[in-house]
């Protein structure tokens, strides 16, 4: 079982989003049969079997074993990943495109950049899996507590200058055998998750800020690297 996998096929994304099928995926972190799942989710075994076949058809679950129970052979299924991310590729022509409106201070542009990151890394993972080759990536995730908005602005200015200097130092467009990599650096307020309590409680944006610096391989040009 993979830690996380990316769903690129629109039909698979639709299947995974159905509430009962999402529940079955969660239940299948460990192998289980349709009979076992029926008791857990409160549905007839035949109905559970119908949903399992749909999940299996789209590669979201897999057969890991069989066992005899009386005159019946039970199929033991398990999710193919512990968690799933739906790629913007599943949205086809309406997927976010950072090239439409480049604005480093726009949260919506940041969201489009993040969506492209999911799309590109998902595509790279799929290719690496087919080629049975490792994928070289790096990500840095941290949190900064700024004393003031002025400090945050100064931090962003220094961060942009520092990353820009590194790009100028190491970028070599004439290097034979080299490979383009995309660099993404983002700063956004931390989301404070509510304590366990009433269902109507919603996450709220905290005044703290988080600096997230994932660096992933791609075919993008170094001149289009957001800093």
CSV table of C-alpha atoms in Angstrom, one decimal:
chain,number,residue,atom,x,y,z
A,1,UNK,CA,0.0,0.0,0.0
A,2,UNK,CA,1.3,3.5,-0.9
A,3,UNK,CA,1.2,6.3,1.5
A,4,UNK,CA,-0.5,8.6,-1.0
A,5,UNK,CA,-1.5,8.3,-4.6
A,6,UNK,CA,-2.8,10.8,-7.1
A,7,UNK,CA,-6.1,10.2,-9.0
A,8,UNK,CA,-5.8,11.6,-12.5
A,9,UNK,CA,-8.7,9.9,-14.2
A,10,UNK,CA,-12.0,11.8,-14.0
A,11,UNK,CA,-14.1,8.6,-13.7
A,12,UNK,CA,-11.9,7.4,-10.8
A,13,UNK,CA,-12.2,10.8,-9.1
A,14,UNK,CA,-16.0,10.6,-9.4
A,15,UNK,CA,-16.0,7.1,-7.9
A,16,UNK,CA,-13.8,8.1,-5.0
A,17,UNK,CA,-16.0,11.1,-4.1
A,18,UNK,CA,-19.2,9.1,-3.6
A,19,UNK,CA,-19.7,9.2,0.2
A,20,UNK,CA,-20.3,5.5,0.7
A,21,UNK,CA,-17.3,4.6,-1.5
A,22,UNK,CA,-15.1,7.0,0.4
A,23,UNK,CA,-16.2,5.3,3.6
A,24,UNK,CA,-15.3,1.9,2.1
A,25,UNK,CA,-11.9,3.2,1.1
A,26,UNK,CA,-11.3,4.3,4.7
A,27,UNK,CA,-12.4,0.9,6.0
A,28,UNK,CA,-10.1,-0.8,3.6
A,29,UNK,CA,-6.8,0.4,5.2
A,30,UNK,CA,-6.8,-3.2,6.4
A,31,UNK,CA,-7.9,-6.2,4.2
A,32,UNK,CA,-11.6,-6.9,4.5
A,33,UNK,CA,-14.3,-8.8,2.7
A,34,UNK,CA,-17.7,-7.6,1.5
A,35,UNK,CA,-19.4,-9.4,4.3
A,36,UNK,CA,-17.1,-7.8,6.9
A,37,UNK,CA,-17.7,-4.3,5.4
A,38,UNK,CA,-21.4,-4.8,5.2
A,39,UNK,CA,-21.6,-5.2,8.9
A,40,UNK,CA,-19.5,-2.1,9.5
A,41,UNK,CA,-21.3,0.3,7.1
A,42,UNK,CA,-24.8,-1.1,7.5
A,43,UNK,CA,-25.5,-2.1,3.9
A,44,UNK,CA,-26.4,-5.4,2.3
A,45,UNK,CA,-23.4,-7.5,1.2
A,46,UNK,CA,-24.6,-7.3,-2.4
A,47,UNK,CA,-24.7,-3.5,-2.3
A,48,UNK,CA,-21.2,-3.4,-0.8
A,49,UNK,CA,-20.0,-5.8,-3.5
A,50,UNK,CA,-21.4,-3.4,-6.2
A,51,UNK,CA,-19.4,-0.5,-4.7
A,52,UNK,CA,-16.2,-2.6,-4.3
A,53,UNK,CA,-16.3,-3.6,-8.0
A,54,UNK,CA,-16.4,0.0,-9.0
A,55,UNK,CA,-13.5,0.9,-6.7
A,56,UNK,CA,-11.5,-2.1,-8.0
A,57,UNK,CA,-12.3,-1.3,-11.6
A,58,UNK,CA,-10.6,2.1,-11.2
A,59,UNK,CA,-7.6,0.8,-9.3
A,60,UNK,CA,-8.5,2.3,-5.9
A,61,UNK,CA,-8.6,-1.1,-4.2
A,62,UNK,CA,-7.0,-4.4,-4.9
A,63,UNK,CA,-7.3,-8.1,-4.2
A,64,UNK,CA,-4.9,-9.2,-1.5
A,65,UNK,CA,-6.2,-12.7,-0.8
A,66,UNK,CA,-9.1,-15.2,-0.7
A,67,UNK,CA,-10.5,-17.4,1.9
A,68,UNK,CA,-13.1,-20.1,2.1
A,69,UNK,CA,-16.1,-19.6,4.4
A,70,UNK,CA,-18.5,-22.5,4.1
A,71,UNK,CA,-19.5,-22.9,0.5
A,72,UNK,CA,-18.4,-19.3,-0.4
A,73,UNK,CA,-15.0,-18.0,-1.3
A,74,UNK,CA,-14.6,-14.5,0.1
A,75,UNK,CA,-12.3,-12.0,-1.6
A,76,UNK,CA,-10.2,-9.9,0.7
A,77,UNK,CA,-9.7,-6.4,-0.6
A,78,UNK,CA,-7.5,-3.5,0.5
A,79,UNK,CA,-7.1,0.1,-0.5
A,80,UNK,CA,-4.2,0.7,-2.9
A,81,UNK,CA,-3.1,3.8,-0.8
A,82,UNK,CA,-3.6,5.2,2.7
A,83,UNK,CA,-4.7,8.5,1.2
A,84,UNK,CA,-5.7,9.9,-2.2
A,85,UNK,CA,-5.2,13.3,-3.9
A,86,UNK,CA,-7.3,14.3,-6.9
A,87,UNK,CA,-5.2,15.8,-9.6
A,88,UNK,CA,-6.3,18.9,-11.5
A,89,UNK,CA,-5.9,16.7,-14.6
A,90,UNK,CA,-9.3,15.2,-13.6
A,91,UNK,CA,-10.8,18.6,-14.3
A,92,UNK,CA,-9.6,18.7,-17.8
A,93,UNK,CA,-10.0,22.1,-19.5
A,94,UNK,CA,-11.1,23.9,-16.3
A,95,UNK,CA,-8.0,22.9,-14.2
A,96,UNK,CA,-6.2,25.9,-12.6
A,97,UNK,CA,-3.6,27.6,-14.8
A,98,UNK,CA,-1.1,29.9,-13.0
A,99,UNK,CA,-0.1,31.4,-16.3
A,100,UNK,CA,-3.5,33.1,-16.6
A,101,UNK,CA,-2.8,35.7,-13.9
A,102,UNK,CA,0.6,35.9,-12.3
A,103,UNK,CA,0.2,37.8,-9.1
A,104,UNK,CA,2.6,36.8,-6.2
A,105,UNK,CA,0.3,38.5,-3.6
A,106,UNK,CA,-2.8,36.7,-4.8
A,107,UNK,CA,-4.1,33.8,-2.7
A,108,UNK,CA,-5.9,32.5,-5.7
A,109,UNK,CA,-2.8,32.5,-7.8
A,110,UNK,CA,-1.0,30.6,-5.0
A,111,UNK,CA,-3.8,28.1,-5.1
A,112,UNK,CA,-3.4,27.7,-8.8
A,113,UNK,CA,0.4,27.1,-8.3
A,114,UNK,CA,-0.3,24.5,-5.6
A,115,UNK,CA,-2.8,22.8,-8.0
A,116,UNK,CA,-0.1,22.7,-10.7
A,117,UNK,CA,2.3,21.2,-8.2
A,118,UNK,CA,-0.1,18.4,-7.4
A,119,UNK,CA,-0.7,17.8,-11.1
A,120,UNK,CA,3.0,17.8,-12.0
A,121,UNK,CA,4.2,15.6,-9.1
A,122,UNK,CA,1.3,13.2,-9.7
A,123,UNK,CA,2.3,12.9,-13.4
A,124,UNK,CA,5.9,12.4,-12.4
A,125,UNK,CA,5.0,9.7,-9.9
A,126,UNK,CA,2.9,7.9,-12.4
A,127,UNK,CA,5.8,7.9,-14.9
A,128,UNK,CA,8.4,6.9,-12.3
A,129,UNK,CA,6.2,4.0,-11.2
A,130,UNK,CA,5.8,2.7,-14.8
A,131,UNK,CA,9.5,3.0,-15.4
A,132,UNK,CA,10.3,1.5,-12.0
A,133,UNK,CA,12.7,4.3,-11.2
A,134,UNK,CA,13.0,6.6,-8.1
A,135,UNK,CA,11.9,10.2,-8.3
A,136,UNK,CA,14.2,12.8,-6.9
A,137,UNK,CA,12.3,15.5,-5.0
A,138,UNK,CA,12.7,17.7,-2.0
A,139,UNK,CA,10.3,19.6,0.2
A,140,UNK,CA,10.7,21.9,3.2
A,141,UNK,CA,7.8,22.6,5.5
A,142,UNK,CA,8.0,25.0,8.5
A,143,UNK,CA,6.2,27.6,10.5
A,144,UNK,CA,7.2,31.2,11.4
A,145,UNK,CA,5.6,33.4,14.0
A,146,UNK,CA,5.9,37.0,12.9
A,147,UNK,CA,5.7,39.8,15.4
A,148,UNK,CA,4.2,42.2,12.9
A,149,UNK,CA,3.0,42.6,9.3
A,150,UNK,CA,6.1,44.6,8.7
A,151,UNK,CA,8.3,41.7,9.8
A,152,UNK,CA,6.4,39.4,7.5
A,153,UNK,CA,6.9,41.7,4.5
A,154,UNK,CA,10.6,42.0,5.3
A,155,UNK,CA,10.9,38.2,5.6
A,156,UNK,CA,9.2,37.7,2.2
A,157,UNK,CA,11.5,40.3,0.6
A,158,UNK,CA,14.6,38.6,1.9
A,159,UNK,CA,13.3,35.2,1.0
A,160,UNK,CA,12.6,36.2,-2.6
A,161,UNK,CA,16.1,37.8,-2.8
A,162,UNK,CA,17.7,34.7,-1.4
A,163,UNK,CA,15.9,32.2,-3.7
A,164,UNK,CA,16.6,34.5,-6.7
A,165,UNK,CA,20.3,34.5,-5.9
A,166,UNK,CA,20.4,30.7,-5.7
A,167,UNK,CA,18.6,30.4,-9.0
A,168,UNK,CA,21.1,32.8,-10.6
A,169,UNK,CA,24.0,30.8,-9.1
A,170,UNK,CA,23.0,27.4,-10.1
A,171,UNK,CA,20.9,27.9,-13.3
A,172,UNK,CA,22.9,26.8,-16.4
A,173,UNK,CA,20.8,26.7,-19.5
A,174,UNK,CA,23.8,25.5,-21.6
A,175,UNK,CA,24.6,22.5,-19.5
A,176,UNK,CA,24.4,19.3,-21.6
A,177,UNK,CA,22.5,16.5,-19.9
A,178,UNK,CA,21.0,18.8,-17.3
A,179,UNK,CA,17.3,18.9,-16.3
A,180,UNK,CA,14.9,21.7,-15.6
A,181,UNK,CA,13.4,21.8,-12.1
A,182,UNK,CA,10.6,23.9,-10.8
A,183,UNK,CA,11.0,25.8,-7.6
A,184,UNK,CA,7.9,26.8,-5.6
A,185,UNK,CA,8.1,28.9,-2.4
A,186,UNK,CA,4.9,29.9,-0.6
A,187,UNK,CA,4.0,31.9,2.5
A,188,UNK,CA,0.4,31.8,3.9
A,189,UNK,CA,-1.3,32.1,7.2
A,190,UNK,CA,-1.5,28.9,9.3
A,191,UNK,CA,-4.9,27.3,9.5
A,192,UNK,CA,-5.9,26.6,13.1
A,193,UNK,CA,-7.9,23.4,13.4
A,194,UNK,CA,-10.7,23.6,15.9
A,195,UNK,CA,-10.6,21.4,19.0
A,196,UNK,CA,-12.9,18.4,19.0
A,197,UNK,CA,-16.4,19.7,19.7
A,198,UNK,CA,-19.6,20.8,17.9
A,199,UNK,CA,-19.8,19.8,14.3
A,200,UNK,CA,-20.5,23.4,13.3
A,201,UNK,CA,-17.0,24.5,14.4
A,202,UNK,CA,-14.9,25.5,11.3
A,203,UNK,CA,-11.2,25.9,10.8
A,204,UNK,CA,-10.1,29.5,11.1
A,205,UNK,CA,-7.1,31.3,9.7
A,206,UNK,CA,-4.6,32.1,12.4
A,207,UNK,CA,-2.5,35.2,12.5
A,208,UNK,CA,0.6,33.0,12.4
A,209,UNK,CA,2.2,32.3,9.0
A,210,UNK,CA,3.8,29.2,7.5
A,211,UNK,CA,6.6,29.1,5.0
A,212,UNK,CA,6.2,26.1,2.7
A,213,UNK,CA,9.0,25.5,0.2
A,214,UNK,CA,8.4,22.4,-1.9
A,215,UNK,CA,10.9,21.9,-4.7
A,216,UNK,CA,9.8,19.4,-7.3
A,217,UNK,CA,11.3,18.3,-10.7
A,218,UNK,CA,9.3,19.3,-13.8
A,219,UNK,CA,9.8,20.5,-17.3
A,220,UNK,CA,9.1,24.1,-16.4
A,221,UNK,CA,11.6,26.9,-17.3
A,222,UNK,CA,13.7,28.4,-14.6
A,223,UNK,CA,12.4,31.8,-15.7
A,224,UNK,CA,8.9,30.8,-14.6
A,225,UNK,CA,9.8,29.9,-11.1
A,226,UNK,CA,7.6,31.7,-8.5
A,227,UNK,CA,9.5,33.2,-5.7
